Amino acid sequence: MPPRSPLPARNGLAAARLRTPDGNRERLYPWPTMGAWLRHRLPEHVDVPGMLGQGR
């Protein structure tokens, strides 16, 4: 079990931990940017560009 998040709860929810794929320069992933990976990983209703634009 991962340790508790040091971040405070926001809107009644605790921070989540997401794990990106292991780095391997010989293997190409379908996500050229972190934003593309987040778009793939998070539900459709999440505004990924807006979230990243706000520095979240």
The first five atom37 places (N, CA, C, CB, O) and aatype in JSON, in Angstrom:
{
  "aatype": [12, 14, 14, 1, 15, 14, 10, 14, 0, 1, 2, 7, 10, 0, 0, 0, 1, 10, 1, 16, 14, 3, 7, 2, 1, 6, 1, 10, 18, 14, 17, 14, 16, 12, 7, 0, 17, 10, 1, 8, 1, 10, 14, 6, 8, 19, 3, 19, 14, 7, 12, 10, 7, 5, 7, 1],
  "atom_mask": [
    [1, 1, 1, 1, 1],
    [1, 1, 1, 1, 1],
    [1, 1, 1, 1, 1],
    [1, 1, 1, 1, 1],
    [1, 1, 1, 1, 1],
    [1, 1, 1, 1, 1],
    [1, 1, 1, 1, 1],
    [1, 1, 1, 1, 1],
    [1, 1, 1, 1, 1],
    [1, 1, 1, 1, 1],
    [1, 1, 1, 1, 1],
    [1, 1, 1, 0, 1],
    [1, 1, 1, 1, 1],
    [1, 1, 1, 1, 1],
    [1, 1, 1, 1, 1],
    [1, 1, 1, 1, 1],
    [1, 1, 1, 1, 1],
    [1, 1, 1, 1, 1],
    [1, 1, 1, 1, 1],
    [1, 1, 1, 1, 1],
    [1, 1, 1, 1, 1],
    [1, 1, 1, 1, 1],
    [1, 1, 1, 0, 1],
    [1, 1, 1, 1, 1],
    [1, 1, 1, 1, 1],
    [1, 1, 1, 1, 1],
    [1, 1, 1, 1, 1],
    [1, 1, 1, 1, 1],
    [1, 1, 1, 1, 1],
    [1, 1, 1, 1, 1],
    [1, 1, 1, 1, 1],
    [1, 1, 1, 1, 1],
    [1, 1, 1, 1, 1],
    [1, 1, 1, 1, 1],
    [1, 1, 1, 0, 1],
    [1, 1, 1, 1, 1],
    [1, 1, 1, 1, 1],
    [1, 1, 1, 1, 1],
    [1, 1, 1, 1, 1],
    [1, 1, 1, 1, 1],
    [1, 1, 1, 1, 1],
    [1, 1, 1, 1, 1],
    [1, 1, 1, 1, 1],
    [1, 1, 1, 1, 1],
    [1, 1, 1, 1, 1],
    [1, 1, 1, 1, 1],
    [1, 1, 1, 1, 1],
    [1, 1, 1, 1, 1],
    [1, 1, 1, 1, 1],
    [1, 1, 1, 0, 1],
    [1, 1, 1, 1, 1],
    [1, 1, 1, 1, 1],
    [1, 1, 1, 0, 1],
    [1, 1, 1, 1, 1],
    [1, 1, 1, 0, 1],
    [1, 1, 1, 1, 1]
  ],
  "atom_positions": [
    [[0.85, -1.18, 0.0], [0.0, 0.0, 0.0], [0.9, 1.24, 0.0], [-0.97, 0.0, 1.23], [1.83, 1.33, 0.8]],
    [[0.61, 2.2, -0.9], [1.45, 3.4, -0.95], [1.25, 4.25, 0.31], [1.13, 4.23, -2.2], [0.21, 4.17, 0.96]],
    [[2.23, 5.06, 0.64], [2.09, 5.94, 1.81], [1.0, 6.98, 1.57], [3.43, 6.63, 2.14], [0.62, 7.25, 0.43]],
    [[0.51, 7.56, 2.65], [-0.5, 8.61, 2.55], [0.04, 9.78, 1.76], [-0.97, 9.06, 3.94], [1.23, 10.1, 1.82]],
    [[-0.83, 10.42, 1.03], [-0.44, 11.58, 0.24], [-0.14, 12.76, 1.17], [-1.54, 11.96, -0.77], [-0.87, 13.0, 2.12]],
    [[0.94, 13.5, 0.89], [1.22, 14.7, 1.69], [0.34, 15.88, 1.28], [2.68, 15.08, 1.55], [0.35, 16.92, 1.94]],
    [[-0.42, 15.73, 0.2], [-1.28, 16.81, -0.28], [-2.61, 16.81, 0.46], [-1.51, 16.67, -1.79], [-3.12, 15.75, 0.8]],
    [[-3.17, 17.99, 0.72], [-4.47, 18.05, 1.4], [-5.59, 17.61, 0.46], [-4.73, 19.47, 1.92], [-5.46, 17.65, -0.76]],
    [[-6.69, 17.2, 1.07], [-7.87, 16.83, 0.28], [-8.41, 18.09, -0.4], [-8.97, 16.17, 1.17], [-8.32, 19.19, 0.15]],
    [[-8.97, 17.92, -1.59], [-9.57, 19.04, -2.33], [-10.96, 18.6, -2.75], [-8.7, 19.46, -3.58], [-11.13, 17.53, -3.34]],
    [[-11.95, 19.41, -2.45], [-13.35, 19.1, -2.77], [-13.76, 17.76, -2.18], [-13.56, 19.09, -4.28], [-14.54, 17.02, -2.78]],
    [[-13.23, 17.45, -1.01], [-13.59, 16.21, -0.32], [-12.88, 14.97, -0.82], [0.0, 0.0, 0.0], [-13.18, 13.87, -0.36]],
    [[-11.94, 15.12, -1.76], [-11.23, 13.97, -2.31], [-9.75, 14.07, -2.01], [-11.46, 13.87, -3.83], [-9.16, 15.14, -2.07]],
    [[-9.16, 12.93, -1.69], [-7.71, 12.87, -1.48], [-7.01, 12.83, -2.84], [-7.32, 11.64, -0.61], [-7.6, 12.43, -3.84]],
    [[-5.77, 13.24, -2.85], [-4.98, 13.19, -4.09], [-4.8, 11.74, -4.54], [-3.59, 13.86, -3.88], [-4.73, 10.83, -3.71]],
    [[-4.74, 11.55, -5.84], [-4.54, 10.21, -6.41], [-3.11, 10.09, -6.93], [-5.55, 9.92, -7.54], [-2.48, 11.09, -7.28]],
    [[-2.61, 8.88, -6.96], [-1.29, 8.62, -7.52], [-1.48, 7.88, -8.84], [-0.39, 7.81, -6.53], [-2.15, 6.84, -8.89]],
    [[-0.89, 8.41, -9.89], [-0.92, 7.75, -11.19], [0.5, 7.37, -11.55], [-1.55, 8.66, -12.29], [1.43, 8.15, -11.33]],
    [[0.67, 6.19, -12.09], [1.99, 5.72, -12.47], [2.11, 5.75, -13.98], [2.27, 4.3, -11.93], [1.29, 5.18, -14.7]],
    [[3.15, 6.43, -14.46], [3.39, 6.45, -15.9], [4.14, 5.18, -16.29], [4.2, 7.72, -16.31], [4.76, 4.54, -15.44]],
    [[4.09, 4.82, -17.56], [4.82, 3.62, -18.0], [6.32, 3.77, -17.76], [4.54, 3.34, -19.48], [6.85, 4.88, -17.78]],
    [[6.99, 2.65, -17.55], [8.44, 2.66, -17.4], [9.09, 3.25, -18.63], [8.98, 1.23, -17.14], [8.62, 3.05, -19.75]],
    [[10.17, 3.99, -18.43], [10.89, 4.56, -19.56], [11.72, 3.51, -20.26], [0.0, 0.0, 0.0], [12.45, 2.76, -19.62]],
    [[11.61, 3.44, -21.56], [12.38, 2.5, -22.36], [12.54, 3.13, -23.74], [11.69, 1.08, -22.44], [11.61, 3.13, -24.54]],
    [[13.71, 3.66, -24.0], [13.93, 4.39, -25.26], [13.81, 3.5, -26.49], [15.29, 5.05, -25.24], [13.61, 4.01, -27.6]],
    [[13.93, 2.21, -26.33], [13.83, 1.31, -27.48], [12.39, 0.96, -27.83], [14.61, 0.03, -27.21], [12.12, 0.43, -28.9]],
    [[11.48, 1.25, -26.92], [10.08, 0.9, -27.13], [9.27, 2.18, -27.3], [9.53, 0.05, -25.94], [9.32, 3.06, -26.44]],
    [[8.55, 2.29, -28.37], [7.75, 3.48, -28.62], [6.37, 3.33, -28.0], [7.64, 3.75, -30.13], [5.71, 2.31, -28.18]],
    [[5.95, 4.34, -27.29], [4.62, 4.35, -26.7], [3.7, 5.19, -27.57], [4.66, 4.88, -25.24], [4.17, 6.06, -28.3]],
    [[2.41, 4.96, -27.5], [1.48, 5.72, -28.32], [1.21, 7.14, -27.8], [0.18, 4.98, -28.43], [0.42, 7.87, -28.39]],
    [[1.86, 7.54, -26.69], [1.61, 8.85, -26.1], [2.86, 9.71, -26.22], [1.18, 8.72, -24.62], [3.82, 9.51, -25.48]],
    [[2.87, 10.67, -27.16], [4.07, 11.5, -27.35], [4.29, 12.53, -26.24], [3.97, 12.21, -28.67], [5.4, 13.03, -26.08]],
    [[3.23, 12.84, -25.47], [3.36, 13.84, -24.4], [2.66, 13.34, -23.14], [2.76, 15.19, -24.85], [1.88, 12.39, -23.19]],
    [[2.96, 13.98, -22.02], [2.28, 13.64, -20.77], [0.79, 13.95, -20.88], [2.91, 14.41, -19.58], [-0.04, 13.22, -20.35]],
    [[0.46, 15.04, -21.57], [-0.95, 15.37, -21.77], [-1.69, 14.28, -22.53], [0.0, 0.0, 0.0], [-2.83, 13.96, -22.2]],
    [[-1.06, 13.71, -23.54], [-1.68, 12.62, -24.3], [-1.87, 11.39, -23.43], [-0.82, 12.27, -25.53], [-2.88, 10.7, -23.53]],
    [[-0.9, 11.12, -22.57], [-1.02, 9.97, -21.66], [-2.16, 10.2, -20.67], [0.3, 9.72, -20.91], [-2.95, 9.29, -20.41]],
    [[-2.25, 11.42, -20.11], [-3.33, 11.73, -19.17], [-4.68, 11.63, -19.87], [-3.15, 13.13, -18.57], [-5.64, 11.12, -19.28]],
    [[-4.77, 12.1, -21.11], [-6.03, 12.01, -21.86], [-6.44, 10.54, -22.02], [-5.89, 12.69, -23.26], [-7.63, 10.22, -21.93]],
    [[-5.47, 9.67, -22.25], [-5.73, 8.24, -22.38], [-6.13, 7.63, -21.04], [-4.49, 7.52, -22.93], [-7.02, 6.77, -20.99]],
    [[-5.5, 8.05, -19.97], [-5.65, 7.42, -18.66], [-6.87, 7.9, -17.87], [-4.42, 7.67, -17.84], [-7.46, 7.11, -17.13]],
    [[-7.25, 9.18, -18.02], [-8.33, 9.75, -17.22], [-9.67, 9.68, -17.94], [-8.01, 11.2, -16.87], [-9.71, 9.55, -19.17]],
    [[-10.78, 9.76, -17.19], [-12.1, 9.73, -17.81], [-12.29, 10.9, -18.79], [-13.2, 9.76, -16.74], [-11.62, 11.93, -18.67]],
    [[-13.2, 10.73, -19.74], [-13.41, 11.73, -20.79], [-13.86, 13.08, -20.25], [-14.44, 11.23, -21.76], [-13.55, 14.11, -20.85]],
    [[-14.57, 13.1, -19.12], [-15.09, 14.38, -18.61], [-14.0, 15.26, -17.99], [-16.18, 14.12, -17.59], [-14.26, 16.42, -17.68]],
    [[-12.8, 14.73, -17.78], [-11.71, 15.51, -17.2], [-11.11, 16.41, -18.28], [-10.62, 14.58, -16.59], [-10.72, 15.94, -19.35]],
    [[-11.03, 17.7, -17.99], [-10.47, 18.68, -18.93], [-8.94, 18.7, -18.77], [-11.07, 20.11, -18.67], [-8.39, 19.53, -18.05]],
    [[-8.27, 17.78, -19.45], [-6.81, 17.65, -19.32], [-6.09, 18.91, -19.76], [-6.31, 16.45, -20.13], [-5.23, 19.39, -19.02]],
    [[-6.39, 19.49, -20.94], [-5.68, 20.72, -21.33], [-5.89, 21.86, -20.33], [-6.13, 21.17, -22.71], [-4.95, 22.6, -20.01]],
    [[-7.11, 22.0, -19.83], [-7.39, 23.03, -18.83], [-6.64, 22.78, -17.54], [0.0, 0.0, 0.0], [-6.1, 23.71, -16.94]],
    [[-6.61, 21.53, -17.11], [-5.9, 21.16, -15.89], [-4.41, 21.46, -16.01], [-6.12, 19.66, -15.57], [-3.81, 22.03, -15.1]],
    [[-3.81, 21.08, -17.13], [-2.39, 21.34, -17.34], [-2.12, 22.84, -17.49], [-1.88, 20.59, -18.58], [-1.1, 23.33, -17.03]],
    [[-3.04, 23.56, -18.13], [-2.9, 25.0, -18.28], [-2.91, 25.74, -16.95], [0.0, 0.0, 0.0], [-2.32, 26.81, -16.81]],
    [[-3.6, 25.15, -15.96], [-3.66, 25.74, -14.62], [-2.5, 25.26, -13.75], [-4.98, 25.39, -13.95], [-2.39, 25.65, -12.58]],
    [[-1.64, 24.42, -14.31], [-0.5, 23.92, -13.55], [-0.86, 22.86, -12.53], [0.0, 0.0, 0.0], [-0.16, 22.67, -11.54]],
    [[-1.97, 22.16, -12.78], [-2.39, 21.1, -11.85], [-1.97, 19.75, -12.36], [-3.9, 21.13, -11.64], [-2.23, 18.74, -11.71]]
  ]
}
